[in-house]
mmCIF file of C-alpha atoms in Angstrom:
data_model
loop_
_atom_site.group_PDB
_atom_site.id
_atom_site.type_symbol
_atom_site.label_atom_id
_atom_site.label_comp_id
_atom_site.label_asym_id
_atom_site.label_seq_id
_atom_site.Cartn_x
_atom_site.Cartn_y
_atom_site.Cartn_z
ATOM 1 C CA MET A 248 44.330 -31.799 -7.765
ATOM 2 C CA ASN A 249 43.739 -28.128 -7.255
ATOM 3 C CA GLY A 250 43.236 -26.486 -10.660
ATOM 4 C CA THR A 251 40.513 -23.850 -10.941
ATOM 5 C CA THR A 252 37.986 -23.683 -13.755
ATOM 6 C CA GLY A 253 36.256 -20.919 -15.571
ATOM 7 C CA THR A 254 32.577 -20.708 -16.418
ATOM 8 C CA SER A 255 33.105 -22.723 -19.593
ATOM 9 C CA GLY A 256 34.358 -25.735 -17.633
ATOM 10 C CA THR A 257 37.907 -25.455 -18.973
ATOM 11 C CA PRO A 258 40.653 -24.305 -16.615
ATOM 12 C CA ALA A 259 40.930 -20.564 -16.131
ATOM 13 C CA ARG A 260 44.562 -19.567 -16.210
ATOM 14 C CA THR A 261 47.119 -17.123 -17.468
ATOM 15 C CA PRO A 262 48.313 -18.143 -20.951
ATOM 16 C CA ALA A 263 51.691 -19.844 -21.076
ATOM 17 C CA ARG A 264 54.491 -17.304 -21.341
ATOM 18 C CA THR A 265 56.647 -17.290 -24.397
ATOM 19 C CA PRO A 266 59.949 -18.991 -23.524
ATOM 20 C CA GLY A 267 62.584 -16.536 -22.457
ATOM 21 C CA THR A 268 60.252 -13.526 -22.112
ATOM 22 C CA THR A 269 58.873 -11.609 -19.147
ATOM 23 C CA GLY A 270 56.639 -8.632 -18.596
ATOM 24 C CA PRO A 271 58.018 -5.084 -18.907
ATOM 25 C CA GLU A 272 58.838 -4.693 -15.206
ATOM 26 C CA GLU A 273 58.903 -8.227 -13.927
ATOM 27 C CA THR A 274 61.083 -11.306 -14.002
ATOM 28 C CA GLY A 275 58.285 -13.806 -14.500
ATOM 29 C CA PRO A 276 56.742 -16.103 -11.894
ATOM 30 C CA LYS A 277 59.047 -17.418 -9.212
ATOM 31 C CA GLU A 278 59.966 -20.975 -9.960
ATOM 32 C CA THR A 279 59.562 -23.590 -7.281
ATOM 33 C CA GLY A 280 61.017 -27.045 -7.313
ATOM 34 C CA LEU A 281 62.854 -29.742 -5.470
ATOM 35 C CA LYS A 282 65.067 -27.332 -3.563
ATOM 36 C CA GLU A 283 62.107 -26.028 -1.568
ATOM 37 C CA THR A 284 60.607 -29.463 -0.848
ATOM 38 C CA GLY A 285 61.526 -33.093 -1.309
ATOM 39 C CA LEU A 286 60.897 -34.969 -4.545
ATOM 40 C CA LYS A 287 57.862 -36.831 -3.233
ATOM 41 C CA GLU A 288 56.237 -33.656 -2.008
ATOM 42 C CA THR A 289 57.017 -31.754 -5.192
ATOM 43 C CA VAL A 290 55.644 -34.292 -7.682
ATOM 44 C CA GLY A 291 52.600 -35.089 -5.548
ATOM 45 C CA ARG A 292 50.396 -38.110 -6.022
ATOM 46 C CA HIS A 293 49.569 -37.811 -9.712
ATOM 47 C CA GLY A 294 51.390 -36.893 -12.901
ATOM 48 C CA ILE A 295 50.942 -37.210 -16.643
ATOM 49 C CA TRP A 296 53.026 -39.510 -18.846
ATOM 50 C CA SER A 297 53.001 -38.342 -22.455
ATOM 51 C CA ALA A 298 54.809 -39.155 -25.656
ATOM 52 C CA GLY A 299 53.117 -36.207 -27.368
ATOM 53 C CA LEU A 300 54.681 -33.645 -25.057
ATOM 54 C CA ARG A 301 58.157 -34.794 -26.085
ATOM 55 C CA ALA A 302 57.551 -34.124 -29.774
ATOM 56 C CA GLU A 303 60.027 -31.834 -31.536
ATOM 57 C CA ASP A 304 58.088 -30.402 -34.511
ATOM 58 C CA ALA A 305 58.162 -26.609 -34.559
ATOM 59 C CA GLU A 306 54.522 -26.389 -35.625
ATOM 60 C CA GLY A 307 53.330 -27.996 -32.396
ATOM 61 C CA ARG A 308 55.560 -26.158 -29.930
ATOM 62 C CA ALA A 309 52.973 -23.519 -28.952
ATOM 63 C CA GLU A 310 50.325 -26.167 -28.380
ATOM 64 C CA ARG A 311 52.663 -28.231 -26.218
ATOM 65 C CA ALA A 312 53.611 -25.170 -24.173
ATOM 66 C CA ASP A 313 49.950 -24.310 -23.633
ATOM 67 C CA ALA A 314 49.108 -27.906 -22.731
ATOM 68 C CA VAL A 315 51.810 -28.267 -20.089
ATOM 69 C CA ALA A 316 50.868 -24.908 -18.574
ATOM 70 C CA GLU A 317 47.316 -26.191 -18.320
ATOM 71 C CA LEU A 318 48.503 -29.410 -16.650
ATOM 72 C CA GLU A 319 50.309 -27.295 -14.103
ATOM 73 C CA ASP A 320 47.184 -25.315 -13.380
ATOM 74 C CA LEU A 321 45.101 -28.479 -13.198
ATOM 75 C CA GLY A 322 47.254 -29.519 -10.237
ATOM 76 C CA PHE A 323 49.343 -32.332 -11.659
ATOM 77 C CA GLY A 324 52.724 -32.412 -9.982
ATOM 78 C CA ALA A 325 54.843 -33.735 -12.837
ATOM 79 C CA VAL A 326 54.894 -34.544 -16.508
ATOM 80 C CA TRP A 327 56.947 -37.530 -17.676
ATOM 81 C CA LEU A 328 58.143 -37.449 -21.244
ATOM 82 C CA GLY A 329 57.645 -40.793 -22.904
ATOM 83 C CA GLY A 330 59.648 -42.549 -25.545
ATOM 84 C CA SER A 331 63.385 -41.972 -25.668
ATOM 85 C CA SER A 332 63.226 -38.423 -24.331
ATOM 86 C CA SER A 333 65.992 -36.081 -23.314
ATOM 87 C CA THR A 334 66.811 -32.797 -21.589
ATOM 88 C CA GLY A 335 66.226 -31.094 -24.923
ATOM 89 C CA ASN A 336 62.597 -32.239 -24.881
ATOM 90 C CA ALA A 337 62.180 -30.989 -21.336
ATOM 91 C CA ARG A 338 63.455 -27.470 -21.812
ATOM 92 C CA PRO A 339 60.477 -25.973 -23.749
ATOM 93 C CA LEU A 340 58.066 -27.332 -21.184
ATOM 94 C CA LEU A 341 60.080 -25.917 -18.293
ATOM 95 C CA ASP A 342 60.256 -22.585 -20.132
ATOM 96 C CA ALA A 343 56.443 -22.546 -20.345
ATOM 97 C CA THR A 344 55.754 -23.242 -16.654
ATOM 98 C CA SER A 345 56.893 -22.223 -13.214
ATOM 99 C CA ARG A 346 56.172 -25.119 -10.815
ATOM 100 C CA ILE A 347 55.486 -28.455 -12.444
ATOM 101 C CA VAL A 348 58.348 -30.986 -12.472
ATOM 102 C CA VAL A 349 59.408 -32.311 -15.869
ATOM 103 C CA GLY A 350 61.118 -35.682 -16.108
ATOM 104 C CA THR A 351 62.375 -37.988 -18.831
ATOM 105 C CA SER A 352 60.704 -41.391 -18.850
ATOM 106 C CA ILE A 353 63.050 -42.378 -20.049
ATOM 107 C CA GLN A 354 66.295 -41.215 -21.531
ATOM 108 C CA SER A 355 68.161 -44.225 -22.884
ATOM 109 C CA ILE A 356 71.725 -44.548 -21.595
ATOM 110 C CA TRP A 357 72.727 -45.626 -25.100
ATOM 111 C CA GLN A 358 71.473 -42.441 -26.732
ATOM 112 C CA TYR A 359 73.591 -39.838 -24.958
ATOM 113 C CA GLY A 360 76.868 -40.257 -23.140
ATOM 114 C CA PRO A 361 77.057 -39.334 -19.436
ATOM 115 C CA ASP A 362 79.243 -36.270 -20.046
ATOM 116 C CA THR A 363 76.760 -34.866 -22.558
ATOM 117 C CA THR A 364 73.908 -35.641 -20.201
ATOM 118 C CA ALA A 365 75.640 -34.031 -17.236
ATOM 119 C CA ALA A 366 76.306 -30.839 -19.201
ATOM 120 C CA ALA A 367 72.690 -30.636 -20.374
ATOM 121 C CA PHE A 368 71.452 -31.258 -16.822
ATOM 122 C CA ALA A 369 73.620 -28.407 -15.547
ATOM 123 C CA GLU A 370 72.188 -26.055 -18.139
ATOM 124 C CA LEU A 371 68.618 -26.899 -17.120
ATOM 125 C CA GLU A 372 69.510 -26.563 -13.467
ATOM 126 C CA ALA A 373 70.917 -23.083 -14.067
ATOM 127 C CA THR A 374 67.738 -21.807 -15.711
ATOM 128 C CA HIS A 375 65.103 -23.942 -13.928
ATOM 129 C CA PRO A 376 66.588 -24.944 -10.592
ATOM 130 C CA GLY A 377 65.089 -28.000 -8.965
ATOM 131 C CA ARG A 378 62.453 -28.695 -11.614
ATOM 132 C CA PHE A 379 63.946 -31.408 -13.803
ATOM 133 C CA VAL A 380 64.281 -35.126 -12.978
ATOM 134 C CA LEU A 381 66.590 -37.207 -15.126
ATOM 135 C CA GLY A 382 64.821 -40.529 -15.700
ATOM 136 C CA LEU A 383 67.257 -43.093 -17.103
ATOM 137 C CA GLY A 384 66.926 -46.598 -18.428
ATOM 138 C CA VAL A 385 68.620 -49.284 -20.489
ATOM 139 C CA SER A 386 65.905 -49.441 -23.184
ATOM 140 C CA HIS A 387 65.624 -52.795 -25.028
ATOM 141 C CA ALA A 388 67.866 -55.028 -27.069
ATOM 142 C CA LYS A 389 65.561 -54.709 -30.084
ATOM 143 C CA LEU A 390 65.714 -50.894 -29.926
ATOM 144 C CA ALA A 391 69.381 -50.205 -29.083
ATOM 145 C CA GLU A 392 72.176 -51.634 -31.197
ATOM 146 C CA GLN A 393 74.701 -51.003 -28.422
ATOM 147 C CA TYR A 394 72.706 -53.078 -25.905
ATOM 148 C CA ARG A 395 75.300 -55.131 -24.004
ATOM 149 C CA ARG A 396 75.402 -56.080 -20.332
ATOM 150 C CA PRO A 397 72.706 -53.489 -19.514
ATOM 151 C CA TYR A 398 73.004 -53.605 -15.744
ATOM 152 C CA SER A 399 76.766 -53.081 -15.747
ATOM 153 C CA ALA A 400 76.387 -50.324 -18.345
ATOM 154 C CA LEU A 401 73.809 -48.547 -16.153
ATOM 155 C CA VAL A 402 76.079 -48.778 -13.122
ATOM 156 C CA ALA A 403 78.972 -47.316 -15.103
ATOM 157 C CA TYR A 404 76.717 -44.528 -16.395
ATOM 158 C CA LEU A 405 75.705 -43.609 -12.864
ATOM 159 C CA ASP A 406 79.341 -43.633 -11.782
ATOM 160 C CA ALA A 407 80.140 -41.137 -14.560
ATOM 161 C CA LEU A 408 77.189 -38.922 -13.564
ATOM 162 C CA ASP A 409 78.433 -38.940 -9.976
ATOM 163 C CA GLY A 410 81.831 -37.771 -11.191
ATOM 164 C CA ALA A 411 80.226 -35.048 -13.280
ATOM 165 C CA GLY A 412 78.204 -33.715 -10.367
ATOM 166 C CA VAL A 413 74.681 -34.843 -11.228
ATOM 167 C CA PRO A 414 73.133 -35.493 -7.815
ATOM 168 C CA ALA A 415 71.614 -38.908 -7.147
ATOM 169 C CA ASP A 416 68.466 -37.313 -5.735
ATOM 170 C CA ARG A 417 67.701 -35.717 -9.125
ATOM 171 C CA ARG A 418 67.675 -38.898 -11.161
ATOM 172 C CA ALA A 419 65.352 -41.887 -11.229
ATOM 173 C CA LEU A 420 65.605 -45.283 -12.942
ATOM 174 C CA ALA A 421 63.295 -47.320 -15.142
ATOM 175 C CA ALA A 422 63.327 -50.361 -12.921
ATOM 176 C CA LEU A 423 61.430 -53.651 -13.137
ATOM 177 C CA GLY A 424 63.605 -56.416 -11.678
ATOM 178 C CA PRO A 425 65.045 -56.650 -8.177
ATOM 179 C CA ARG A 426 68.593 -55.633 -9.013
ATOM 180 C CA THR A 427 67.598 -52.457 -10.816
ATOM 181 C CA LEU A 428 65.127 -51.608 -8.057
ATOM 182 C CA GLU A 429 67.977 -51.944 -5.566
ATOM 183 C CA LEU A 430 70.045 -49.645 -7.768
ATOM 184 C CA SER A 431 67.175 -47.155 -7.768
ATOM 185 C CA ARG A 432 67.220 -47.255 -3.997
ATOM 186 C CA ASP A 433 70.986 -46.940 -3.615
ATOM 187 C CA ARG A 434 72.045 -44.728 -6.525
ATOM 188 C CA ALA A 435 69.002 -42.615 -7.415
ATOM 189 C CA ALA A 436 65.948 -40.867 -5.998
ATOM 190 C CA GLY A 437 63.747 -43.825 -6.813
ATOM 191 C CA ALA A 438 62.111 -45.914 -9.512
ATOM 192 C CA LEU A 439 59.871 -45.306 -12.558
ATOM 193 C CA PRO A 440 58.438 -48.750 -13.361
ATOM 194 C CA TYR A 441 56.519 -49.076 -16.620
ATOM 195 C CA LEU A 442 53.747 -51.530 -17.558
ATOM 196 C CA VAL A 443 53.310 -52.922 -14.069
ATOM 197 C CA THR A 444 50.614 -54.028 -11.657
ATOM 198 C CA PRO A 445 49.753 -53.181 -8.059
ATOM 199 C CA GLU A 446 51.428 -56.454 -7.108
ATOM 200 C CA HIS A 447 54.677 -55.316 -8.716
ATOM 201 C CA THR A 448 54.265 -51.970 -6.921
ATOM 202 C CA ALA A 449 54.043 -53.738 -3.574
ATOM 203 C CA ARG A 450 57.150 -55.821 -4.341
ATOM 204 C CA ALA A 451 59.017 -52.704 -5.468
ATOM 205 C CA ARG A 452 58.105 -50.855 -2.307
ATOM 206 C CA GLY A 453 59.443 -53.750 -0.280
ATOM 207 C CA ILE A 454 62.778 -53.473 -2.055
ATOM 208 C CA LEU A 455 62.980 -49.697 -2.070
ATOM 209 C CA GLY A 456 61.945 -49.177 1.536
ATOM 210 C CA ASP A 457 60.032 -46.117 2.669
ATOM 211 C CA GLY A 458 62.345 -43.342 1.476
ATOM 212 C CA PRO A 459 62.815 -43.503 -2.305
ATOM 213 C CA LEU A 460 60.189 -42.355 -4.771
ATOM 214 C CA LEU A 461 58.082 -45.058 -6.380
ATOM 215 C CA ALA A 462 56.270 -43.678 -9.440
ATOM 216 C CA PRO A 463 54.771 -46.378 -11.657
ATOM 217 C CA GLU A 464 53.251 -45.547 -14.994
ATOM 218 C CA LEU A 465 49.604 -46.560 -15.535
ATOM 219 C CA LYS A 466 47.670 -46.490 -18.809
ATOM 220 C CA VAL A 467 44.169 -45.038 -18.614
ATOM 221 C CA ILE A 468 41.235 -45.577 -20.985
ATOM 222 C CA LEU A 469 38.219 -43.481 -20.072
ATOM 223 C CA ASP A 470 35.623 -45.738 -21.648
ATOM 224 C CA PRO A 471 33.112 -47.853 -19.698
ATOM 225 C CA ASP A 472 32.569 -50.295 -22.598
ATOM 226 C CA ALA A 473 34.676 -53.364 -21.854
ATOM 227 C CA GLY A 474 34.869 -54.507 -25.423
ATOM 228 C CA ARG A 475 36.035 -51.211 -26.791
ATOM 229 C CA ALA A 476 38.435 -50.514 -23.936
ATOM 230 C CA ARG A 477 40.111 -53.921 -24.063
ATOM 231 C CA ALA A 478 40.402 -53.817 -27.856
ATOM 232 C CA LEU A 479 42.136 -50.437 -27.659
ATOM 233 C CA ALA A 480 44.371 -51.735 -24.875
ATOM 234 C CA ARG A 481 45.433 -54.728 -26.946
ATOM 235 C CA ASP A 482 46.401 -52.466 -29.847
ATOM 236 C CA VAL A 483 48.797 -50.683 -27.484
ATOM 237 C CA LEU A 484 50.036 -53.788 -25.667
ATOM 238 C CA ALA A 485 51.154 -55.516 -28.847
ATOM 239 C CA LEU A 486 54.281 -53.365 -29.000
ATOM 240 C CA TYR A 487 55.328 -54.150 -25.441
ATOM 241 C CA LEU A 488 54.599 -57.854 -25.601
ATOM 242 C CA ALA A 489 57.360 -58.136 -28.208
ATOM 243 C CA LEU A 490 59.967 -56.843 -25.738
ATOM 244 C CA PRO A 491 61.468 -59.401 -23.339
ATOM 245 C CA ASN A 492 62.177 -56.908 -20.553
ATOM 246 C CA TYR A 493 58.446 -56.459 -20.150
ATOM 247 C CA THR A 494 57.311 -60.023 -20.812
ATOM 248 C CA ASN A 495 59.887 -61.470 -18.403
ATOM 249 C CA ASN A 496 58.665 -59.126 -15.703
ATOM 250 C CA LEU A 497 55.025 -60.083 -16.353
ATOM 251 C CA LEU A 498 55.971 -63.764 -16.143
ATOM 252 C CA ARG A 499 57.677 -63.123 -12.815
ATOM 253 C CA LEU A 500 54.407 -61.613 -11.617
ATOM 254 C CA GLY A 501 52.533 -64.839 -12.364
ATOM 255 C CA PHE A 502 51.142 -64.286 -15.821
ATOM 256 C CA THR A 503 51.455 -67.142 -18.275
ATOM 257 C CA GLU A 504 52.610 -67.328 -21.864
ATOM 258 C CA ASP A 505 48.937 -67.598 -22.844
ATOM 259 C CA ASP A 506 48.289 -64.238 -21.162
ATOM 260 C CA LEU A 507 50.899 -62.668 -23.419
ATOM 261 C CA THR A 508 49.447 -63.802 -26.752
ATOM 262 C CA GLY A 509 46.876 -62.110 -28.963
ATOM 263 C CA GLY A 510 47.598 -58.662 -27.577
ATOM 264 C CA GLY A 511 47.090 -59.864 -24.014
ATOM 265 C CA SER A 512 44.394 -61.743 -22.118
ATOM 266 C CA ASP A 513 41.542 -59.959 -20.361
ATOM 267 C CA ARG A 514 43.353 -60.737 -17.130
ATOM 268 C CA LEU A 515 46.522 -58.980 -18.307
ATOM 269 C CA VAL A 516 44.691 -56.007 -19.781
ATOM 270 C CA ASP A 517 42.733 -55.468 -16.613
ATOM 271 C CA ALA A 518 45.908 -55.661 -14.544
ATOM 272 C CA VAL A 519 48.012 -53.087 -16.414
ATOM 273 C CA PHE A 520 45.281 -50.671 -17.536
ATOM 274 C CA ALA A 521 42.795 -48.517 -15.669
ATOM 275 C CA TRP A 522 39.786 -48.570 -17.948
ATOM 276 C CA GLY A 523 36.119 -47.786 -17.438
ATOM 277 C CA GLY A 524 34.001 -44.976 -16.126
ATOM 278 C CA GLU A 525 35.404 -42.335 -13.817
ATOM 279 C CA SER A 526 34.731 -44.150 -10.543
ATOM 280 C CA ARG A 527 36.276 -47.371 -11.788
ATOM 281 C CA VAL A 528 39.354 -45.560 -13.082
ATOM 282 C CA ARG A 529 39.694 -43.629 -9.805
ATOM 283 C CA ASP A 530 39.504 -46.854 -7.814
ATOM 284 C CA ARG A 531 42.080 -48.540 -10.019
ATOM 285 C CA ILE A 532 44.526 -45.678 -9.591
ATOM 286 C CA ALA A 533 43.966 -45.887 -5.845
ATOM 287 C CA THR A 534 45.031 -49.533 -5.796
ATOM 288 C CA PHE A 535 48.524 -48.499 -6.925
ATOM 289 C CA HIS A 536 48.739 -45.977 -4.084
ATOM 290 C CA ALA A 537 47.490 -48.583 -1.629
ATOM 291 C CA ALA A 538 50.209 -50.953 -2.869
ATOM 292 C CA GLY A 539 52.915 -48.420 -2.097
ATOM 293 C CA ALA A 540 53.156 -45.945 -4.968
ATOM 294 C CA ASP A 541 53.965 -42.380 -3.961
ATOM 295 C CA HIS A 542 53.037 -40.995 -7.387
ATOM 296 C CA VAL A 543 51.258 -42.540 -10.389
ATOM 297 C CA ALA A 544 52.190 -41.342 -13.886
ATOM 298 C CA LEU A 545 48.977 -41.528 -15.898
ATOM 299 C CA GLN A 546 49.152 -42.202 -19.617
ATOM 300 C CA VAL A 547 45.871 -41.575 -21.409
ATOM 301 C CA ILE A 548 45.123 -43.969 -24.223
ATOM 302 C CA ASN A 549 42.437 -43.101 -26.780
ATOM 303 C CA GLU A 550 41.718 -43.639 -30.463
ATOM 304 C CA ALA A 551 44.058 -40.821 -31.478
ATOM 305 C CA SER A 552 47.773 -41.133 -32.142
ATOM 306 C CA ARG A 553 50.048 -41.689 -29.167
ATOM 307 C CA GLN A 554 51.738 -38.455 -30.231
ATOM 308 C CA SER A 555 48.536 -36.465 -29.706
ATOM 309 C CA LEU A 556 47.727 -34.348 -26.644
ATOM 310 C CA PRO A 557 44.531 -35.759 -25.052
ATOM 311 C CA ARG A 558 43.708 -32.549 -23.228
ATOM 312 C CA GLU A 559 40.027 -33.283 -22.637
ATOM 313 C CA GLU A 560 40.899 -36.589 -20.935
ATOM 314 C CA TRP A 561 43.563 -34.837 -18.868
ATOM 315 C CA ARG A 562 40.906 -32.417 -17.657
ATOM 316 C CA ARG A 563 38.588 -35.329 -16.818
ATOM 317 C CA LEU A 564 41.390 -37.035 -14.865
ATOM 318 C CA ALA A 565 42.057 -33.869 -12.917
ATOM 319 C CA SER A 566 38.380 -33.614 -12.043
ATOM 320 C CA LEU A 567 37.940 -37.215 -10.953
ATOM 321 C CA LEU A 568 41.105 -37.090 -8.837
ATOM 322 C CA ALA A 569 40.201 -33.774 -7.150
#
């Protein structure tokens, strides 16, 4: 992480530019992206996963623009937009920055057809070349009425994107099981696994091989109190433990049905969260890199709404990872 700080301890930076504007005799900062370097090099080792940054309310747009500009200056290589995000959610963040990669994590294949997605991708590429990654996934049967034969549907979607000219090296897949990891290797730039462990990361690296991007998401609670941290973690886990795509993957990893009850056992919480003081969190993030992750997408969990922007915790993460 290479952000600079001012005397107050908060990052010193130029305010985010208003989308679509430049100075009187300039064209704005030169954008850099995947065309200058490869995806792994561009996104770096750490990024931020945020549901709040994908919000669409007009009142919060300026705050989101300022927050993503600060993340860029803090040295994070990418922001990953949580929930069922889209190119439309990415555009304001790209408008507000000049270097950081913005990716969907993920866009559901059931939400937008491939032709619509390809057209939106082309528009982003024209205005922000090389800075958007299309993260795709099949979502969950409980969340998508159209959910049928998800693997075959994903393959067909990728076929259509190929035909529409969306390059494979600019898309990544939400992949947990072996077949979808293989698809990430063969038909995309890599994989964006969610709610996983270092052991899953090692297995995924074995399937992907050395070349593709492996960018697991990891939830972070910056609280050294075990009781508080685990209680907060269980509040979050309850949603995911009702979704078979996640529970089946956790069972494949050796967890038991007992681990999946009551919001998750201590063993499960400690495996899929990085909680504690700064040194403990730093070490936990490092275990994912040691297992084979190229990039770790860090999702801060605190007492606030998941739609909030935990900017103080983002600054602390940047500092402890420097």
